[in-house]
PDB file of C-alpha atoms and ligand atoms in Angstrom:
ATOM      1  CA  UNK A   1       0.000   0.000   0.000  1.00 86.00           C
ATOM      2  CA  UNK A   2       3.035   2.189   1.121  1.00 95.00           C
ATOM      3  CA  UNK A   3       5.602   3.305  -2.088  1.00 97.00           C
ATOM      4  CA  UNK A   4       9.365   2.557  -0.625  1.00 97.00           C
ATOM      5  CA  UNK A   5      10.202   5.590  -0.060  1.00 97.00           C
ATOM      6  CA  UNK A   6       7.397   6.048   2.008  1.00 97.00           C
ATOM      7  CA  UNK A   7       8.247   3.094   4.133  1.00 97.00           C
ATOM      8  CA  UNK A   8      12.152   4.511   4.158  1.00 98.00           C
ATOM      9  CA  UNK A   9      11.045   7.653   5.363  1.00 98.00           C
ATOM     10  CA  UNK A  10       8.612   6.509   8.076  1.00 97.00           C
ATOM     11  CA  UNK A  11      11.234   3.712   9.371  1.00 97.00           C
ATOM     12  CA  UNK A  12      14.544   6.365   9.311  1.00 98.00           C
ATOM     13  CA  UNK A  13      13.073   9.750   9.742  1.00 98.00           C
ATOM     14  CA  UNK A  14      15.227  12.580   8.770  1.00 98.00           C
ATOM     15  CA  UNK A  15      15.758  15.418  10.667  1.00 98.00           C
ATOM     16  CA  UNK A  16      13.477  14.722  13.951  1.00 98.00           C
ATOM     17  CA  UNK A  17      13.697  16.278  16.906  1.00 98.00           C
ATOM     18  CA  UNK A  18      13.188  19.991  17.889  1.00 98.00           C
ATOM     19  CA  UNK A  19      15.722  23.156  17.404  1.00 98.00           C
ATOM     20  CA  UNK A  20      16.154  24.807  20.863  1.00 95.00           C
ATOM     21  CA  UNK A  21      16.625  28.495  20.018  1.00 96.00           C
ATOM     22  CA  UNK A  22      14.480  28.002  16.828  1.00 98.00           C
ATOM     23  CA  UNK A  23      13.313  30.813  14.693  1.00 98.00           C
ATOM     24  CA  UNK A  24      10.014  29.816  13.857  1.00 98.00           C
ATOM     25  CA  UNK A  25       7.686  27.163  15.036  1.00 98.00           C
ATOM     26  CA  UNK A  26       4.656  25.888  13.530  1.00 98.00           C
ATOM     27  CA  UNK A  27       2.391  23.609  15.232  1.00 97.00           C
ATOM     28  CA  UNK A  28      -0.806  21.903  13.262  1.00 97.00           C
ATOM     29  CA  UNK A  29      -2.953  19.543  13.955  1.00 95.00           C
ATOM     30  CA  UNK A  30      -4.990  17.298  11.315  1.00 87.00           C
ATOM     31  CA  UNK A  31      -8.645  17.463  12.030  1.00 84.00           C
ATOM     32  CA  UNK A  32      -9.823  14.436  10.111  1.00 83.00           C
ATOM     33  CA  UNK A  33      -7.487  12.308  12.718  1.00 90.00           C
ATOM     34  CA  UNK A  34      -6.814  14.374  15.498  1.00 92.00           C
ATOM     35  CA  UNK A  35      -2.675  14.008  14.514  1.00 94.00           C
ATOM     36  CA  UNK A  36      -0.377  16.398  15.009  1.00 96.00           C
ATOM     37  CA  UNK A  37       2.960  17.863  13.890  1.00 96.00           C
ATOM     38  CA  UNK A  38       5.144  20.609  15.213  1.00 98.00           C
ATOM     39  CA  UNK A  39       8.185  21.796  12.725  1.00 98.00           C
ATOM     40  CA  UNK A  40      10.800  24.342  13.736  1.00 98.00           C
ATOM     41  CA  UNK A  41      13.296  26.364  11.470  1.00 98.00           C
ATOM     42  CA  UNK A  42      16.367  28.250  11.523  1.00 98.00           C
ATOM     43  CA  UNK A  43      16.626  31.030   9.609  1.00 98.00           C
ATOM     44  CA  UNK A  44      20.160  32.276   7.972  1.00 97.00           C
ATOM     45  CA  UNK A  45      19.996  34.804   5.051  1.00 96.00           C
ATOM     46  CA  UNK A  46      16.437  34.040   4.346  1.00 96.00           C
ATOM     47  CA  UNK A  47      17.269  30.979   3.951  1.00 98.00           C
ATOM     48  CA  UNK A  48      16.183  27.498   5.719  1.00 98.00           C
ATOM     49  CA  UNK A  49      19.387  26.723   7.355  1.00 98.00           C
ATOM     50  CA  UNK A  50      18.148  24.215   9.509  1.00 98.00           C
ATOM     51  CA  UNK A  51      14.616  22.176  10.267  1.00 98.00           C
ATOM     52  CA  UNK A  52      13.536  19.873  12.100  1.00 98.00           C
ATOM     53  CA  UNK A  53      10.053  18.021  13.090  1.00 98.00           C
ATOM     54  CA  UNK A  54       8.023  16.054  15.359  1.00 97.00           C
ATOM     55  CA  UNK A  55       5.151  13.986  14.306  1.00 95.00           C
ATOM     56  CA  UNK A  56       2.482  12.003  16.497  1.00 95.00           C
ATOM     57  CA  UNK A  57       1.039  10.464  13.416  1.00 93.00           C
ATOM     58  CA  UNK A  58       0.414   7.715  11.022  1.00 94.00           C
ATOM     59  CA  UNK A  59       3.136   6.499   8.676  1.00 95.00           C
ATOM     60  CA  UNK A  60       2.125   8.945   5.484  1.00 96.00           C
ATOM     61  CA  UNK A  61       1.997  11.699   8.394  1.00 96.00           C
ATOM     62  CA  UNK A  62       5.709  10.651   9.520  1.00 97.00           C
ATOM     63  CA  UNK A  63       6.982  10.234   5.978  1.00 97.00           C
ATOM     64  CA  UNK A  64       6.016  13.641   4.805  1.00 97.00           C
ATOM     65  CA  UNK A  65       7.102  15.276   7.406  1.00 97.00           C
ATOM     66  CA  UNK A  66      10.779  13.709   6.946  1.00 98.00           C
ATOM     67  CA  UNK A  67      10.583  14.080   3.808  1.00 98.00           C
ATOM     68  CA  UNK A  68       9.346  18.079   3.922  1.00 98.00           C
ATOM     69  CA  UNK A  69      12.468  18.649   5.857  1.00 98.00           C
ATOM     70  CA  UNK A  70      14.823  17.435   3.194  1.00 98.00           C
ATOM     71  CA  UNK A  71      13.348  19.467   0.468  1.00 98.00           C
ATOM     72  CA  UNK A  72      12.851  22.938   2.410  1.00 98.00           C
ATOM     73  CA  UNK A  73      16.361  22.416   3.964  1.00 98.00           C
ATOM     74  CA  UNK A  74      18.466  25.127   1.595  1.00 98.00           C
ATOM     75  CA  UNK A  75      15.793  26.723   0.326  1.00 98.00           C
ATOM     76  CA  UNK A  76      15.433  30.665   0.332  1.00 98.00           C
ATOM     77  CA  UNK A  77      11.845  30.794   2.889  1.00 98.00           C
ATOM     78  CA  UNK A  78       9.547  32.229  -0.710  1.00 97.00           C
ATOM     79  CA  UNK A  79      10.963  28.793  -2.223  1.00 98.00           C
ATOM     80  CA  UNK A  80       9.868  26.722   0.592  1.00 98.00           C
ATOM     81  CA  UNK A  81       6.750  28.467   1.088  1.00 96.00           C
ATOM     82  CA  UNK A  82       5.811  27.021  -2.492  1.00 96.00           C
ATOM     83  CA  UNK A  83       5.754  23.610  -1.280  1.00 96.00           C
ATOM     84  CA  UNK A  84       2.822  22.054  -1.521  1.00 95.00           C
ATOM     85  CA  UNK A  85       1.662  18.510  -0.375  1.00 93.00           C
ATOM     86  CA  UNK A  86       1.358  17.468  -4.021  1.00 94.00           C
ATOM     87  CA  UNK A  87       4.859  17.849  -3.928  1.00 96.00           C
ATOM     88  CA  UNK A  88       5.596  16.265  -0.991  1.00 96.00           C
ATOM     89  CA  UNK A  89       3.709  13.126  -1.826  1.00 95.00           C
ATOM     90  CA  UNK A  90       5.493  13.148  -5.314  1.00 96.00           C
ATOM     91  CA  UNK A  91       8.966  13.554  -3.854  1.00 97.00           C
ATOM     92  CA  UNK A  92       7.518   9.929  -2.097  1.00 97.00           C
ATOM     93  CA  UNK A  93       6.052   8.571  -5.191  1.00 97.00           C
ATOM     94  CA  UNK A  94       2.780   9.057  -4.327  1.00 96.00           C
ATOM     95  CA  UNK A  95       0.554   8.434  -1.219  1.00 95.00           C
ATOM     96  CA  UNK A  96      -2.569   6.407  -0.887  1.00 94.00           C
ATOM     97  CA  UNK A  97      -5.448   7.910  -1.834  1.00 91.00           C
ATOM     98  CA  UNK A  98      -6.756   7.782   1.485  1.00 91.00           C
ATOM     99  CA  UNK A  99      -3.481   8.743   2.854  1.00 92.00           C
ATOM    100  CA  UNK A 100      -3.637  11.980   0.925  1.00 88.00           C
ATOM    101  CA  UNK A 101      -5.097  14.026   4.038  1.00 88.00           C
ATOM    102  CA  UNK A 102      -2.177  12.996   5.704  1.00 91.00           C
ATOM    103  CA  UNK A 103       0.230  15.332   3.330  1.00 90.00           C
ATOM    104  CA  UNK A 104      -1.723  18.582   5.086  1.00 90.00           C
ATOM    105  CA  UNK A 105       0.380  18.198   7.840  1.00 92.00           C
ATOM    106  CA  UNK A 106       3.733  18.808   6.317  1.00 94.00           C
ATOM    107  CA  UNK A 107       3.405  21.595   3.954  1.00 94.00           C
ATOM    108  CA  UNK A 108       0.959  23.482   6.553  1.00 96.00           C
ATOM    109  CA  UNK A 109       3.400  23.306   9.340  1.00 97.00           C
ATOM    110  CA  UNK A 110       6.576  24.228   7.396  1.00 98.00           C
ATOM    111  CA  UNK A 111       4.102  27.524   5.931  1.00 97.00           C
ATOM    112  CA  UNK A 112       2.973  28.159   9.558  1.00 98.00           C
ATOM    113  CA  UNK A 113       6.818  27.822  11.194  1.00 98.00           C
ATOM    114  CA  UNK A 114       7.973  30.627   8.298  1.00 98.00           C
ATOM    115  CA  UNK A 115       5.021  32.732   9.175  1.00 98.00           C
ATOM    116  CA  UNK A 116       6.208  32.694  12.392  1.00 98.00           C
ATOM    117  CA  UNK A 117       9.593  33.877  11.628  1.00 98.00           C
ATOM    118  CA  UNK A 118       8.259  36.456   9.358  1.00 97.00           C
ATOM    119  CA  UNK A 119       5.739  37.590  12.495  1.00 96.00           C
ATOM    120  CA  UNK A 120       8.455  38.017  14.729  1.00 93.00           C
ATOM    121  CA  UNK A 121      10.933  39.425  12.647  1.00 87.00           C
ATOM    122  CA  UNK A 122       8.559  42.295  12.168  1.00 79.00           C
ATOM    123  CA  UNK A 123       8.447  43.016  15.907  1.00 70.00           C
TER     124      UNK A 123
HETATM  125 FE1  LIG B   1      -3.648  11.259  10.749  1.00 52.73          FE
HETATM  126 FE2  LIG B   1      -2.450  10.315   8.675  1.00 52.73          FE
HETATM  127  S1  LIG B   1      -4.110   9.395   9.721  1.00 52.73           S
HETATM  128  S2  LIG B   1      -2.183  12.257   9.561  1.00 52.73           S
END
């Protein structure tokens, strides 16, 4: 049911964890399951120098969330703001239909951490 990379990602998660002094945080929660995701970001230069994420999900949950942190990693924050969960599950080759939902949790996070930054970078 799960593509490979799917079950590579959910078995060895990249980047997990949290980033102490992070820059921006964004926490979501899925409201078809009741799952949820917190990603935080370091910004250098407008760029995503570091991220990292933690996931109380399902598998598709888990492997987007990995696999959101290897693409927005390097990526100027208007790049990674353009990443959208039909991305994410393509980067995976492809999700279960009824797995899509699960892909919300990635790219909405990642926005939400950057808006973050961008909020408190105004103050
Ligand atoms: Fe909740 Fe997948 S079932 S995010």
């Amino acid at each position: 049911m799960y593509s490979k990379k799917v079950m590579d990602h959910f078995k060895n998660p990249r980047n997990t964890g949290e980033i102490e002094d992070a820059d921006g945080i964004g926490e979501v929660g899925n409201p078809i399951c009741g799952d949820i995701m917190k990603i935080t970001i370091k910004v250098k230069d407008d760029r995503i120098e570091d991220i990292k994420f933690k996931t109380f999900g399902c598998a598709a949950a888990i492997a987007t969330s990995s696999m959101i942190t290897e693409i927005a990693k390097g990526k100027t924050l208007e790049e990674a703001k353009e990443i959208s969960k039909k991305d994410v599950s393509c980067a995976l080759d492809g999700l279960p239909p009824i797995k899509e939902h699960c892909s919300n949790l990635a790219s909405e996070g990642l926005r939400k951490a950057i808006d973050d930054y961008l909020m408190k970078k105004k103050d």
